Structures are given as C-alpha cells and as structure tokens.
Tab-separated table of C-alpha atoms in Angstrom:
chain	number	residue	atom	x	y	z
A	7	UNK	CA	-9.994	-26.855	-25.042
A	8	UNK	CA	-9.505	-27.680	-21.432
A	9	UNK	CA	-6.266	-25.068	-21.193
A	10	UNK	CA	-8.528	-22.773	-22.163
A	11	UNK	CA	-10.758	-23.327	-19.610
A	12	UNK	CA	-8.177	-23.308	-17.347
A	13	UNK	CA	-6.842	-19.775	-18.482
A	14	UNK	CA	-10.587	-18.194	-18.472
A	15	UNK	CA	-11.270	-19.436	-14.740
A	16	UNK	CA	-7.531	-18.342	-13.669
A	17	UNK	CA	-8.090	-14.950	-14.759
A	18	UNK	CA	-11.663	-14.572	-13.601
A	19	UNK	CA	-10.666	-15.446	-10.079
A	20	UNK	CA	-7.499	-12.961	-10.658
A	21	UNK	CA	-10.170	-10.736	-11.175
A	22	UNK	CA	-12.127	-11.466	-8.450
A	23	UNK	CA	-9.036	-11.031	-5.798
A	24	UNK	CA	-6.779	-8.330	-6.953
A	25	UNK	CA	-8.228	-5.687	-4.496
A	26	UNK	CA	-8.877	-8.364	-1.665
A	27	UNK	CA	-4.930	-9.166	-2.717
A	28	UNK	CA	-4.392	-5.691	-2.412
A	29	UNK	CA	-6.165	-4.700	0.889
A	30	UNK	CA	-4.126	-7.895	2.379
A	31	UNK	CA	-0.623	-6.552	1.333
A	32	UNK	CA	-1.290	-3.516	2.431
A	33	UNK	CA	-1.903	-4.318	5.715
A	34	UNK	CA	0.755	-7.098	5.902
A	35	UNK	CA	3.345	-4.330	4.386
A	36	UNK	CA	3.022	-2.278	7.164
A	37	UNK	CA	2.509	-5.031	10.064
A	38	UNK	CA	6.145	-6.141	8.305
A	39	UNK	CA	7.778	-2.968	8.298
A	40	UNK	CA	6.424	-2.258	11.624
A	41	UNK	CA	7.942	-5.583	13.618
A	42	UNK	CA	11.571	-4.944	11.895
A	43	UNK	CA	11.123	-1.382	13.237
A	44	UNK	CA	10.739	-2.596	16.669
A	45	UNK	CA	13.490	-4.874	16.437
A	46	UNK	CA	16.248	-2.551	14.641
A	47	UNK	CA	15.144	0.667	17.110
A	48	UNK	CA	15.526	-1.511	19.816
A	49	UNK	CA	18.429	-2.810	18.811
A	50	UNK	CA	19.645	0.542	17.777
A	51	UNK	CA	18.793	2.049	21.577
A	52	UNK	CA	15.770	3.418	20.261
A	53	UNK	CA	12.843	3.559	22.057
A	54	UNK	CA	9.893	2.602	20.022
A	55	UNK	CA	7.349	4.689	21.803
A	56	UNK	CA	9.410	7.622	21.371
A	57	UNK	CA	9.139	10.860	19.020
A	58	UNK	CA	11.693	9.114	16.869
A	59	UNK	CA	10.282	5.673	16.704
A	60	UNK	CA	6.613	7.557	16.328
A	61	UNK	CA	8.131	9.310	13.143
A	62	UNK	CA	9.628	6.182	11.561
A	63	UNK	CA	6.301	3.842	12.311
A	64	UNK	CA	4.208	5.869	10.659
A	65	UNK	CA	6.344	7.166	7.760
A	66	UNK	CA	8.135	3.855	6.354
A	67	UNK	CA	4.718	1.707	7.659
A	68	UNK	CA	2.112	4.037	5.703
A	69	UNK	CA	4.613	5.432	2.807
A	70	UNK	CA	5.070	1.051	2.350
A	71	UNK	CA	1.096	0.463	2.998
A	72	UNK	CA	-0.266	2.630	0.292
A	73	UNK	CA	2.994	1.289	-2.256
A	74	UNK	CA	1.708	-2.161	-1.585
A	75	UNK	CA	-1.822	-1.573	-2.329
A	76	UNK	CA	-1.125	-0.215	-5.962
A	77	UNK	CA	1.881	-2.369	-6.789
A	78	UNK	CA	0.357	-6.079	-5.793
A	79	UNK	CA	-2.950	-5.031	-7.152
A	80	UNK	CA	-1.698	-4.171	-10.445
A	81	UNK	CA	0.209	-7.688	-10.403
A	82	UNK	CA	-2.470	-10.140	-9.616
A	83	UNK	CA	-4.664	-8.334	-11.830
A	84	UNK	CA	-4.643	-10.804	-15.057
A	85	UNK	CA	-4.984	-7.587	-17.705
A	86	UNK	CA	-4.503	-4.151	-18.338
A	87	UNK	CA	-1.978	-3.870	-15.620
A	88	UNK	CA	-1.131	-0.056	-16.251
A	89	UNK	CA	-4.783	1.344	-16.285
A	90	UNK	CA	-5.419	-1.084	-12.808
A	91	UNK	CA	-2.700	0.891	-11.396
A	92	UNK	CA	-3.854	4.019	-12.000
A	93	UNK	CA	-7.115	2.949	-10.676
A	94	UNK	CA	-5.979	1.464	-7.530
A	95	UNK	CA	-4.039	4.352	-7.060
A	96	UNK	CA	-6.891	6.462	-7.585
A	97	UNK	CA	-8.953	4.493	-5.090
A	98	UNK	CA	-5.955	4.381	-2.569
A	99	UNK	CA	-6.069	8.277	-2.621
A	100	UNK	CA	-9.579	8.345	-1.770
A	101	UNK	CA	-9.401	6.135	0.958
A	102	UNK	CA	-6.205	7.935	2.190
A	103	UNK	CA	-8.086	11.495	2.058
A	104	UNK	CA	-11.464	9.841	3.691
A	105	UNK	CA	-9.345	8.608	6.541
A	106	UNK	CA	-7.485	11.881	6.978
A	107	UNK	CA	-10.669	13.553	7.957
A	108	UNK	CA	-11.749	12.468	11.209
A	109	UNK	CA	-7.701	12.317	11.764
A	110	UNK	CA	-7.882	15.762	11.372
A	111	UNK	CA	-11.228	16.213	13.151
A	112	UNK	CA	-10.061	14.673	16.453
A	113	UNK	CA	-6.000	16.377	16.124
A	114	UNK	CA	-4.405	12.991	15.996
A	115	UNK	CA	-1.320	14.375	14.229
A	116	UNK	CA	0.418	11.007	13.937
A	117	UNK	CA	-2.801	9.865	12.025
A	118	UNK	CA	-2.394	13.103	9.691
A	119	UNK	CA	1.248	12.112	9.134
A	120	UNK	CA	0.617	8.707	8.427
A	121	UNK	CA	-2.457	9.691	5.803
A	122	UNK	CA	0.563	11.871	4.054
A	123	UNK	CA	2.715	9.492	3.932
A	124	UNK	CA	0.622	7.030	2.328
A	125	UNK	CA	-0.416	9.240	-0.147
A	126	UNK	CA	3.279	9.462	-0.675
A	127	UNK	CA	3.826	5.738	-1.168
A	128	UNK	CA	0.864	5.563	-3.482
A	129	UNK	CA	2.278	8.683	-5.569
A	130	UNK	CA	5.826	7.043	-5.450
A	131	UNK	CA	4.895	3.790	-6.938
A	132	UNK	CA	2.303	5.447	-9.617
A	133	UNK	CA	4.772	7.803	-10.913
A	134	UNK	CA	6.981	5.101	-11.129
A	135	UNK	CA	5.344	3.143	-13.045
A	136	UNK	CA	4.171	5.961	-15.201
A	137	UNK	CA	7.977	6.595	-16.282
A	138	UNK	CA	8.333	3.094	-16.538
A	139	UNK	CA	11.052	2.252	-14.005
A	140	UNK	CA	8.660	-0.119	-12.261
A	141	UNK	CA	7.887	-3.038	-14.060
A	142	UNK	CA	4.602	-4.264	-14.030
A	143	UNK	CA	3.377	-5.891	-17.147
C-alpha cells in the first residue's frame, strides 16, 4: 500500500516537471555546447566572434537546444512517452516560429539562423523517434 503511494506521488511530480525539466535542458544544452565551442575554436585558432565561430554557435547550440527540449521531456515524463514527444515537439515549434518573428522584424540574421536550426534539432529528434531509432520508452 505504501509503494503505491510512493509510485502515484513519483509520477505526479514527473508530471508536474517534465516541461520545467525540459525548458532547463534546453538551455543547459546549449550553454554546454556553447563553452566547448569556445574552448575547441580557440584551441583550433578560431576566433569565436568570427563568421565561423558565429555559424557554429548558433547551429550546433540551437540544432542541440530544441533536441533537448523534446528528448528530456519525453523522458521524465512518467507515461505516454511517444504522444509527449510529439507534443513537446509541437510546442517547441511554436515557440521556435514565435521567436523567429521579431528576429525577422529587427534583421538579426544570426537570430533567424538559430530559430532554423532549432526547428531542425526538434525535427531531428521527432523523426527519430517516430522511426524508432531513438529510444524513449
């Protein structure tokens, strides 16, 4: 009786935190991919505020931002894992495309590139896990 309990609390706060969990990762994922950046361009001779470091900050930071959001959402989620992932992907499309408006409003083209590219990583992930090569459940 008291596992029980147990189990119905767990997944209620599961619940309760998968798109807090989500929003968290996302950001993390791309703070992460962003301070290996600046240490392997700079160690490469790259500078990091040039047209080259520009291009790979906001490609591999966004395309791993939006993947984040849909894959660790799906996985704290306690149930229904698949249908959560479409959702989240859903909702990280959304945000993506209400973000790329005023990007596009004021011409900040690294913006517009980085809205893409998260749109990418949210596709990426969602298609994989549609065919099944991502393993979720």
């Amino acid at each position: 009786m008291m596992e029980d309990n147990k189990a119905k609390i767990v997944a209620v706060l599961r619940w309760l935190a998968f798109v807090p969990g989500a929003l968290l990762s996302a950001w993390l994922a791309w703070i992460l991919i962003n301070t290996i950046g600046r240490f392997s361009l700079g160690y490469g001779g790259v500078d990091p505020d040039s047209f080259l470091g520009q291009f790979y900050f906001n490609t591999a930071g966004h395309a791993a931002m939006g993947t984040a959001f849909v894959y660790v959402g799906a996985k704290i989620a306690p149930a229904n894992r698949i249908i959560v992932a479409y959702c989240m992907a859903g909702v990280g499309l959304i945000i993506s495309g209400f973000m790329l408006f005023p990007a596009i409003m004021i011409k900040n083209y690294w913006a517009i590139w980085g809205g893409i590219c998260t749109i990418g990583g949210v596709g990426v992930v969602t298609y994989a896990i549609y065919k099944g090569e991502t393993e979720i459940e």
